[in-house]
Amino acid sequence: MNKVVDSYDEAVAGIFDGALLLIGGFGPANGTPSNLIRAVYKKGVKNLTICMNTPGNGRQEMPPNMPRPKIKTPPNYDNGGLLIQNHQVKKVITAFPGTPMPGFPSPLHEQRLAGTLELEMNPQGTMAERLRASRAGIPAFYTPTGPGTLLGKGKEVREFNGVPCCLETAIKGDFSLIRAHKADRRGNLVYQGSSRNFNGTMAGASKVTIAEVDYLVEVGDIDPECVATPGVFVDIVVVRKNPAEGI
């Protein structure tokens, strides 16, 4: 089956108001599907829930007196904060709601304080396991992270071998927007370096997984031993026109 589509707009055409989006990446420009995010921004869907490790600050300008970050991002880089900034998001599930620069205000922070955005915090490992559990068909699991803290408030707690553990539920998305380095027409994916991060975890954790990739190769050109995400977990592939754009 050929899973490749011609444009980002076509790739996100099925995304609807109120959808839960799992968006890959880790920090600034590291494996972020910027073009898919821009396509969702352009589509204008509303009341989204987004699950990201680091939503980011969108296109919000840094104060002129603030030191610039050492990590440089390309001019065409966008993160999930763009959707928040455009008021398309009603809820964010994340492990890091801040920005890479302490004291730098973000759309998430501002809307959270205004009471217009719901925030669900997760320890990073717990969020990763909630996503992995979704792909594996596991509805819930217990973790020792959280009991006795605000993150564990209101959750079922049981003891295993004398260790209190919180019950956490899987996060099943409607759409996963992920970034990979290489794909074949059947959706088998290869990542580059640390950009695998949450991309590999979110692939298959939604009803539909959309992969933005740098290069497209023919079926059989990827060594099976190098496939990080099998095509069975990928539904749509869209290829960057310029592989060098972004990071």
PDB file of C-alpha atoms in Angstrom:
ATOM      1  CA  MET A   1       0.000   0.000   0.000  1.00  0.00           C
ATOM      2  CA  ASN A   2       1.331   3.428  -0.969  1.00  0.00           C
ATOM      3  CA  LYS A   3       0.839   5.700   2.067  1.00  0.00           C
ATOM      4  CA  VAL A   4       2.460   8.801   0.552  1.00  0.00           C
ATOM      5  CA  VAL A   5       0.387  11.948  -0.043  1.00  0.00           C
ATOM      6  CA  ASP A   6       1.386  15.024  -2.034  1.00  0.00           C
ATOM      7  CA  SER A   7       0.996  17.841   0.494  1.00  0.00           C
ATOM      8  CA  TYR A   8       0.845  18.723   4.166  1.00  0.00           C
ATOM      9  CA  ASP A   9      -2.703  19.997   3.714  1.00  0.00           C
ATOM     10  CA  GLU A  10      -3.750  16.627   2.326  1.00  0.00           C
ATOM     11  CA  ALA A  11      -1.964  14.860   5.167  1.00  0.00           C
ATOM     12  CA  VAL A  12      -3.961  16.701   7.863  1.00  0.00           C
ATOM     13  CA  ALA A  13      -7.250  16.895   5.953  1.00  0.00           C
ATOM     14  CA  GLY A  14      -8.955  14.459   8.317  1.00  0.00           C
ATOM     15  CA  ILE A  15      -8.172  16.378  11.517  1.00  0.00           C
ATOM     16  CA  PHE A  16     -11.376  17.694  13.072  1.00  0.00           C
ATOM     17  CA  ASP A  17     -12.479  20.121  15.791  1.00  0.00           C
ATOM     18  CA  GLY A  18     -11.995  18.626  19.252  1.00  0.00           C
ATOM     19  CA  ALA A  19      -9.378  16.076  18.158  1.00  0.00           C
ATOM     20  CA  LEU A  20      -6.608  14.808  20.443  1.00  0.00           C
ATOM     21  CA  LEU A  21      -3.252  15.305  18.715  1.00  0.00           C
ATOM     22  CA  LEU A  22      -0.036  13.607  19.798  1.00  0.00           C
ATOM     23  CA  ILE A  23       2.827  15.768  18.498  1.00  0.00           C
ATOM     24  CA  GLY A  24       6.370  14.421  18.437  1.00  0.00           C
ATOM     25  CA  GLY A  25       9.633  16.131  19.269  1.00  0.00           C
ATOM     26  CA  PHE A  26      11.483  16.842  22.472  1.00  0.00           C
ATOM     27  CA  GLY A  27      12.918  20.351  22.731  1.00  0.00           C
ATOM     28  CA  PRO A  28      13.659  23.179  20.335  1.00  0.00           C
ATOM     29  CA  ALA A  29      13.622  21.847  16.781  1.00  0.00           C
ATOM     30  CA  ASN A  30      14.587  18.296  17.751  1.00  0.00           C
ATOM     31  CA  GLY A  31      12.356  16.050  15.678  1.00  0.00           C
ATOM     32  CA  THR A  32       9.406  18.442  15.607  1.00  0.00           C
ATOM     33  CA  PRO A  33       6.967  18.002  12.672  1.00  0.00           C
ATOM     34  CA  SER A  34       6.898  21.749  11.966  1.00  0.00           C
ATOM     35  CA  ASN A  35       5.230  21.532   8.565  1.00  0.00           C
ATOM     36  CA  LEU A  36       2.389  19.372   9.861  1.00  0.00           C
ATOM     37  CA  ILE A  37       1.897  21.799  12.752  1.00  0.00           C
ATOM     38  CA  ARG A  38       1.691  24.698  10.281  1.00  0.00           C
ATOM     39  CA  ALA A  39      -0.841  22.761   8.203  1.00  0.00           C
ATOM     40  CA  VAL A  40      -3.051  22.285  11.285  1.00  0.00           C
ATOM     41  CA  TYR A  41      -2.632  26.003  12.043  1.00  0.00           C
ATOM     42  CA  LYS A  42      -3.682  26.840   8.487  1.00  0.00           C
ATOM     43  CA  LYS A  43      -6.647  24.445   8.656  1.00  0.00           C
ATOM     44  CA  GLY A  44      -7.955  26.364  11.669  1.00  0.00           C
ATOM     45  CA  VAL A  45      -9.462  23.465  13.607  1.00  0.00           C
ATOM     46  CA  LYS A  46     -10.441  24.404  17.170  1.00  0.00           C
ATOM     47  CA  ASN A  47     -10.879  22.947  20.664  1.00  0.00           C
ATOM     48  CA  LEU A  48      -7.914  20.640  20.225  1.00  0.00           C
ATOM     49  CA  THR A  49      -6.195  18.678  22.952  1.00  0.00           C
ATOM     50  CA  ILE A  50      -2.473  18.357  22.263  1.00  0.00           C
ATOM     51  CA  CYS A  51      -0.037  15.995  23.948  1.00  0.00           C
ATOM     52  CA  MET A  52       3.608  17.079  23.612  1.00  0.00           C
ATOM     53  CA  ASN A  53       6.728  16.791  25.694  1.00  0.00           C
ATOM     54  CA  THR A  54       7.511  20.494  25.157  1.00  0.00           C
ATOM     55  CA  PRO A  55       4.758  22.672  23.622  1.00  0.00           C
ATOM     56  CA  GLY A  56       7.107  25.647  23.253  1.00  0.00           C
ATOM     57  CA  ASN A  57       6.452  29.338  22.831  1.00  0.00           C
ATOM     58  CA  GLY A  58       4.980  29.435  19.331  1.00  0.00           C
ATOM     59  CA  ARG A  59       5.998  32.602  17.502  1.00  0.00           C
ATOM     60  CA  GLN A  60       5.977  34.781  20.592  1.00  0.00           C
ATOM     61  CA  GLU A  61       8.850  37.268  20.504  1.00  0.00           C
ATOM     62  CA  MET A  62      11.489  37.239  23.217  1.00  0.00           C
ATOM     63  CA  PRO A  63      11.852  40.420  25.292  1.00  0.00           C
ATOM     64  CA  PRO A  64      14.728  42.513  23.858  1.00  0.00           C
ATOM     65  CA  ASN A  65      16.713  42.483  27.125  1.00  0.00           C
ATOM     66  CA  MET A  66      16.608  38.688  27.526  1.00  0.00           C
ATOM     67  CA  PRO A  67      19.754  36.675  26.676  1.00  0.00           C
ATOM     68  CA  ARG A  68      19.314  34.627  23.511  1.00  0.00           C
ATOM     69  CA  PRO A  69      19.331  30.823  23.815  1.00  0.00           C
ATOM     70  CA  LYS A  70      22.420  28.936  22.697  1.00  0.00           C
ATOM     71  CA  ILE A  71      20.275  26.495  20.746  1.00  0.00           C
ATOM     72  CA  LYS A  72      19.613  27.976  17.318  1.00  0.00           C
ATOM     73  CA  THR A  73      16.409  27.093  15.518  1.00  0.00           C
ATOM     74  CA  PRO A  74      15.847  27.519  11.780  1.00  0.00           C
ATOM     75  CA  PRO A  75      13.628  30.412  10.666  1.00  0.00           C
ATOM     76  CA  ASN A  76      10.932  28.043   9.412  1.00  0.00           C
ATOM     77  CA  TYR A  77      10.697  26.125  12.691  1.00  0.00           C
ATOM     78  CA  ASP A  78       7.335  26.004  14.472  1.00  0.00           C
ATOM     79  CA  ASN A  79       6.218  24.076  17.539  1.00  0.00           C
ATOM     80  CA  GLY A  80       2.908  23.224  19.181  1.00  0.00           C
ATOM     81  CA  GLY A  81       2.910  26.600  20.881  1.00  0.00           C
ATOM     82  CA  LEU A  82       1.813  28.036  17.530  1.00  0.00           C
ATOM     83  CA  LEU A  83      -1.543  26.268  17.878  1.00  0.00           C
ATOM     84  CA  ILE A  84      -1.886  27.469  21.470  1.00  0.00           C
ATOM     85  CA  GLN A  85      -0.996  31.014  20.478  1.00  0.00           C
ATOM     86  CA  ASN A  86      -3.698  30.883  17.789  1.00  0.00           C
ATOM     87  CA  HIS A  87      -6.289  29.789  20.394  1.00  0.00           C
ATOM     88  CA  GLN A  88      -6.894  26.455  18.685  1.00  0.00           C
ATOM     89  CA  VAL A  89      -6.147  24.430  21.827  1.00  0.00           C
ATOM     90  CA  LYS A  90      -8.366  23.845  24.861  1.00  0.00           C
ATOM     91  CA  LYS A  91      -6.116  21.396  26.745  1.00  0.00           C
ATOM     92  CA  VAL A  92      -2.423  20.513  26.874  1.00  0.00           C
ATOM     93  CA  ILE A  93      -0.971  17.244  28.185  1.00  0.00           C
ATOM     94  CA  THR A  94       2.748  17.695  28.772  1.00  0.00           C
ATOM     95  CA  ALA A  95       5.803  16.987  30.903  1.00  0.00           C
ATOM     96  CA  PHE A  96       7.370  20.427  30.463  1.00  0.00           C
ATOM     97  CA  PRO A  97       4.948  23.375  30.165  1.00  0.00           C
ATOM     98  CA  GLY A  98       7.665  26.026  30.221  1.00  0.00           C
ATOM     99  CA  THR A  99      10.029  27.330  27.566  1.00  0.00           C
ATOM    100  CA  PRO A 100      13.763  26.675  27.128  1.00  0.00           C
ATOM    101  CA  MET A 101      14.482  30.146  28.551  1.00  0.00           C
ATOM    102  CA  PRO A 102      13.531  30.762  32.218  1.00  0.00           C
ATOM    103  CA  GLY A 103      11.317  33.803  32.560  1.00  0.00           C
ATOM    104  CA  PHE A 104      10.282  33.775  28.906  1.00  0.00           C
ATOM    105  CA  PRO A 105       6.457  33.937  28.862  1.00  0.00           C
ATOM    106  CA  SER A 106       4.648  31.461  26.650  1.00  0.00           C
ATOM    107  CA  PRO A 107       1.104  31.318  25.234  1.00  0.00           C
ATOM    108  CA  LEU A 108       0.485  28.248  27.404  1.00  0.00           C
ATOM    109  CA  HIS A 109       1.486  30.110  30.565  1.00  0.00           C
ATOM    110  CA  GLU A 110      -0.583  33.175  29.721  1.00  0.00           C
ATOM    111  CA  GLN A 111      -3.726  31.247  28.777  1.00  0.00           C
ATOM    112  CA  ARG A 112      -3.392  28.966  31.780  1.00  0.00           C
ATOM    113  CA  LEU A 113      -3.292  31.976  34.127  1.00  0.00           C
ATOM    114  CA  ALA A 114      -6.278  33.472  32.302  1.00  0.00           C
ATOM    115  CA  GLY A 115      -8.246  30.273  32.877  1.00  0.00           C
ATOM    116  CA  THR A 116      -8.817  29.623  29.166  1.00  0.00           C
ATOM    117  CA  LEU A 117      -6.551  26.579  28.842  1.00  0.00           C
ATOM    118  CA  GLU A 118      -6.541  23.301  30.759  1.00  0.00           C
ATOM    119  CA  LEU A 119      -3.161  21.828  31.677  1.00  0.00           C
ATOM    120  CA  GLU A 120      -2.495  18.187  32.550  1.00  0.00           C
ATOM    121  CA  MET A 121       1.000  17.589  33.906  1.00  0.00           C
ATOM    122  CA  ASN A 122       2.790  14.249  33.668  1.00  0.00           C
ATOM    123  CA  PRO A 123       6.224  13.076  34.708  1.00  0.00           C
ATOM    124  CA  GLN A 124       8.101  12.541  31.454  1.00  0.00           C
ATOM    125  CA  GLY A 125       8.509   8.799  31.907  1.00  0.00           C
ATOM    126  CA  THR A 126       4.866   8.389  32.887  1.00  0.00           C
ATOM    127  CA  MET A 127       3.728  10.250  29.779  1.00  0.00           C
ATOM    128  CA  ALA A 128       5.960   8.090  27.590  1.00  0.00           C
ATOM    129  CA  GLU A 129       4.547   4.930  29.156  1.00  0.00           C
ATOM    130  CA  ARG A 130       0.956   6.168  28.771  1.00  0.00           C
ATOM    131  CA  LEU A 131       1.641   6.562  25.055  1.00  0.00           C
ATOM    132  CA  ARG A 132       3.432   3.223  24.747  1.00  0.00           C
ATOM    133  CA  ALA A 133       0.584   1.505  26.583  1.00  0.00           C
ATOM    134  CA  SER A 134      -1.879   2.956  24.092  1.00  0.00           C
ATOM    135  CA  ARG A 135       0.009   1.474  21.165  1.00  0.00           C
ATOM    136  CA  ALA A 136       0.265  -1.880  22.949  1.00  0.00           C
ATOM    137  CA  GLY A 137      -3.471  -1.973  23.698  1.00  0.00           C
ATOM    138  CA  ILE A 138      -2.951  -1.692  27.465  1.00  0.00           C
ATOM    139  CA  PRO A 139      -5.711   0.492  28.982  1.00  0.00           C
ATOM    140  CA  ALA A 140      -3.943   1.346  32.252  1.00  0.00           C
ATOM    141  CA  PHE A 141      -0.938   0.567  34.443  1.00  0.00           C
ATOM    142  CA  TYR A 142       0.498   1.303  37.895  1.00  0.00           C
ATOM    143  CA  THR A 143       3.584   3.449  38.468  1.00  0.00           C
ATOM    144  CA  PRO A 144       5.468   4.380  41.667  1.00  0.00           C
ATOM    145  CA  THR A 145       5.831   7.936  40.361  1.00  0.00           C
ATOM    146  CA  GLY A 146       3.269  10.308  41.844  1.00  0.00           C
ATOM    147  CA  PRO A 147       1.757   8.912  45.063  1.00  0.00           C
ATOM    148  CA  GLY A 148       1.686  11.529  47.816  1.00  0.00           C
ATOM    149  CA  THR A 149       2.198  14.419  45.382  1.00  0.00           C
ATOM    150  CA  LEU A 150      -0.112  16.805  43.558  1.00  0.00           C
ATOM    151  CA  LEU A 151       0.324  14.675  40.446  1.00  0.00           C
ATOM    152  CA  GLY A 152      -1.127  11.700  42.284  1.00  0.00           C
ATOM    153  CA  LYS A 153      -4.070  13.557  43.790  1.00  0.00           C
ATOM    154  CA  GLY A 154      -7.384  11.839  43.079  1.00  0.00           C
ATOM    155  CA  LYS A 155      -5.794   8.796  41.442  1.00  0.00           C
ATOM    156  CA  GLU A 156      -6.247   5.220  42.586  1.00  0.00           C
ATOM    157  CA  VAL A 157      -3.263   4.035  44.657  1.00  0.00           C
ATOM    158  CA  ARG A 158      -2.288   0.422  45.387  1.00  0.00           C
ATOM    159  CA  GLU A 159       0.753  -1.093  47.032  1.00  0.00           C
ATOM    160  CA  PHE A 160       3.000  -3.591  45.255  1.00  0.00           C
ATOM    161  CA  ASN A 161       5.770  -5.133  47.373  1.00  0.00           C
ATOM    162  CA  GLY A 162       5.239  -2.334  49.869  1.00  0.00           C
ATOM    163  CA  VAL A 163       5.578   0.425  47.257  1.00  0.00           C
ATOM    164  CA  PRO A 164       2.566   2.716  46.682  1.00  0.00           C
ATOM    165  CA  CYS A 165       1.737   3.107  42.996  1.00  0.00           C
ATOM    166  CA  CYS A 166      -0.673   5.352  41.088  1.00  0.00           C
ATOM    167  CA  LEU A 167      -2.998   4.055  38.420  1.00  0.00           C
ATOM    168  CA  GLU A 168      -2.383   5.824  35.102  1.00  0.00           C
ATOM    169  CA  THR A 169      -4.458   5.433  31.952  1.00  0.00           C
ATOM    170  CA  ALA A 170      -3.194   5.150  28.397  1.00  0.00           C
ATOM    171  CA  ILE A 171      -3.352   8.213  26.131  1.00  0.00           C
ATOM    172  CA  LYS A 172      -5.108   7.243  22.907  1.00  0.00           C
ATOM    173  CA  GLY A 173      -4.866  10.006  20.345  1.00  0.00           C
ATOM    174  CA  ASP A 174      -6.986  10.687  17.307  1.00  0.00           C
ATOM    175  CA  PHE A 175      -3.918  11.681  15.286  1.00  0.00           C
ATOM    176  CA  SER A 176      -0.168  11.391  15.843  1.00  0.00           C
ATOM    177  CA  LEU A 177       1.942  14.005  14.046  1.00  0.00           C
ATOM    178  CA  ILE A 178       5.499  12.730  13.961  1.00  0.00           C
ATOM    179  CA  ARG A 179       8.830  13.461  12.262  1.00  0.00           C
ATOM    180  CA  ALA A 180      11.213  10.897  10.793  1.00  0.00           C
ATOM    181  CA  HIS A 181      14.335  10.992   8.647  1.00  0.00           C
ATOM    182  CA  LYS A 182      13.449   8.387   6.055  1.00  0.00           C
ATOM    183  CA  ALA A 183      10.401   6.375   4.975  1.00  0.00           C
ATOM    184  CA  ASP A 184       9.423   3.945   2.279  1.00  0.00           C
ATOM    185  CA  ARG A 185       6.027   3.918   0.599  1.00  0.00           C
ATOM    186  CA  ARG A 186       4.649   1.439   3.122  1.00  0.00           C
ATOM    187  CA  GLY A 187       5.445   3.738   6.039  1.00  0.00           C
ATOM    188  CA  ASN A 188       8.488   1.997   7.503  1.00  0.00           C
ATOM    189  CA  LEU A 189      10.453   4.714   9.299  1.00  0.00           C
ATOM    190  CA  VAL A 190      14.053   5.482  10.218  1.00  0.00           C
ATOM    191  CA  TYR A 191      14.913   8.343  12.594  1.00  0.00           C
ATOM    192  CA  GLN A 192      18.064  10.426  12.829  1.00  0.00           C
ATOM    193  CA  GLY A 193      19.898  10.565  16.147  1.00  0.00           C
ATOM    194  CA  SER A 194      17.969  11.773  19.161  1.00  0.00           C
ATOM    195  CA  SER A 195      15.072  12.985  17.006  1.00  0.00           C
ATOM    196  CA  ARG A 196      13.472   9.585  17.561  1.00  0.00           C
ATOM    197  CA  ASN A 197      12.459  10.710  21.102  1.00  0.00           C
ATOM    198  CA  PHE A 198       8.653  10.895  21.393  1.00  0.00           C
ATOM    199  CA  ASN A 199       8.153  10.365  17.660  1.00  0.00           C
ATOM    200  CA  GLY A 200       8.850   6.662  17.933  1.00  0.00           C
ATOM    201  CA  THR A 201       6.661   6.392  21.020  1.00  0.00           C
ATOM    202  CA  MET A 202       3.697   8.243  19.506  1.00  0.00           C
ATOM    203  CA  ALA A 203       3.707   6.283  16.249  1.00  0.00           C
ATOM    204  CA  GLY A 204       0.757   3.914  16.470  1.00  0.00           C
ATOM    205  CA  ALA A 205      -0.577   5.457  19.694  1.00  0.00           C
ATOM    206  CA  SER A 206      -3.377   7.180  17.748  1.00  0.00           C
ATOM    207  CA  LYS A 207      -6.118   6.082  15.398  1.00  0.00           C
ATOM    208  CA  VAL A 208      -4.160   7.758  12.576  1.00  0.00           C
ATOM    209  CA  THR A 209      -0.387   8.362  12.468  1.00  0.00           C
ATOM    210  CA  ILE A 210       0.960  10.985  10.049  1.00  0.00           C
ATOM    211  CA  ALA A 211       4.710  11.068   9.417  1.00  0.00           C
ATOM    212  CA  GLU A 212       6.607  14.056   8.017  1.00  0.00           C
ATOM    213  CA  VAL A 213       9.860  12.742   6.574  1.00  0.00           C
ATOM    214  CA  ASP A 214      13.029  14.090   4.974  1.00  0.00           C
ATOM    215  CA  TYR A 215      13.524  11.377   2.375  1.00  0.00           C
ATOM    216  CA  LEU A 216      11.373   8.810   0.583  1.00  0.00           C
ATOM    217  CA  VAL A 217      12.870   5.547  -0.653  1.00  0.00           C
ATOM    218  CA  GLU A 218      11.392   2.543  -2.388  1.00  0.00           C
ATOM    219  CA  VAL A 219      10.189  -0.535  -0.537  1.00  0.00           C
ATOM    220  CA  GLY A 220      13.175  -2.774   0.168  1.00  0.00           C
ATOM    221  CA  ASP A 221      15.724   0.041   0.245  1.00  0.00           C
ATOM    222  CA  ILE A 222      15.666   0.220   4.056  1.00  0.00           C
ATOM    223  CA  ASP A 223      17.537  -2.559   5.831  1.00  0.00           C
ATOM    224  CA  PRO A 224      14.870  -4.317   7.948  1.00  0.00           C
ATOM    225  CA  GLU A 225      17.303  -4.243  10.877  1.00  0.00           C
ATOM    226  CA  CYS A 226      17.284  -0.421  10.688  1.00  0.00           C
ATOM    227  CA  VAL A 227      13.505   0.066  10.738  1.00  0.00           C
ATOM    228  CA  ALA A 228      12.645   1.852  13.989  1.00  0.00           C
ATOM    229  CA  THR A 229       8.894   2.175  13.386  1.00  0.00           C
ATOM    230  CA  PRO A 230       7.257  -0.550  11.274  1.00  0.00           C
ATOM    231  CA  GLY A 231       4.820   0.635   8.631  1.00  0.00           C
ATOM    232  CA  VAL A 232       1.939  -1.095  10.399  1.00  0.00           C
ATOM    233  CA  PHE A 233       1.968   1.848  12.851  1.00  0.00           C
ATOM    234  CA  VAL A 234       1.950   4.543  10.129  1.00  0.00           C
ATOM    235  CA  ASP A 235      -1.041   5.597   8.031  1.00  0.00           C
ATOM    236  CA  ILE A 236       0.103   8.672   6.080  1.00  0.00           C
ATOM    237  CA  VAL A 237       3.534   9.819   4.884  1.00  0.00           C
ATOM    238  CA  VAL A 238       4.356  13.280   3.531  1.00  0.00           C
ATOM    239  CA  VAL A 239       7.816  14.203   2.256  1.00  0.00           C
ATOM    240  CA  ARG A 240       9.565  17.513   2.872  1.00  0.00           C
ATOM    241  CA  LYS A 241      10.278  19.346  -0.373  1.00  0.00           C
ATOM    242  CA  ASN A 242      13.648  20.404   1.008  1.00  0.00           C
ATOM    243  CA  PRO A 243      15.142  17.776   3.356  1.00  0.00           C
ATOM    244  CA  ALA A 244      17.498  20.377   4.834  1.00  0.00           C
ATOM    245  CA  GLU A 245      14.708  22.629   6.104  1.00  0.00           C
ATOM    246  CA  GLY A 246      14.463  22.633   9.870  1.00  0.00           C
ATOM    247  CA  ILE A 247      16.260  20.145  12.065  1.00  0.00           C
TER     248      ILE A 247
END
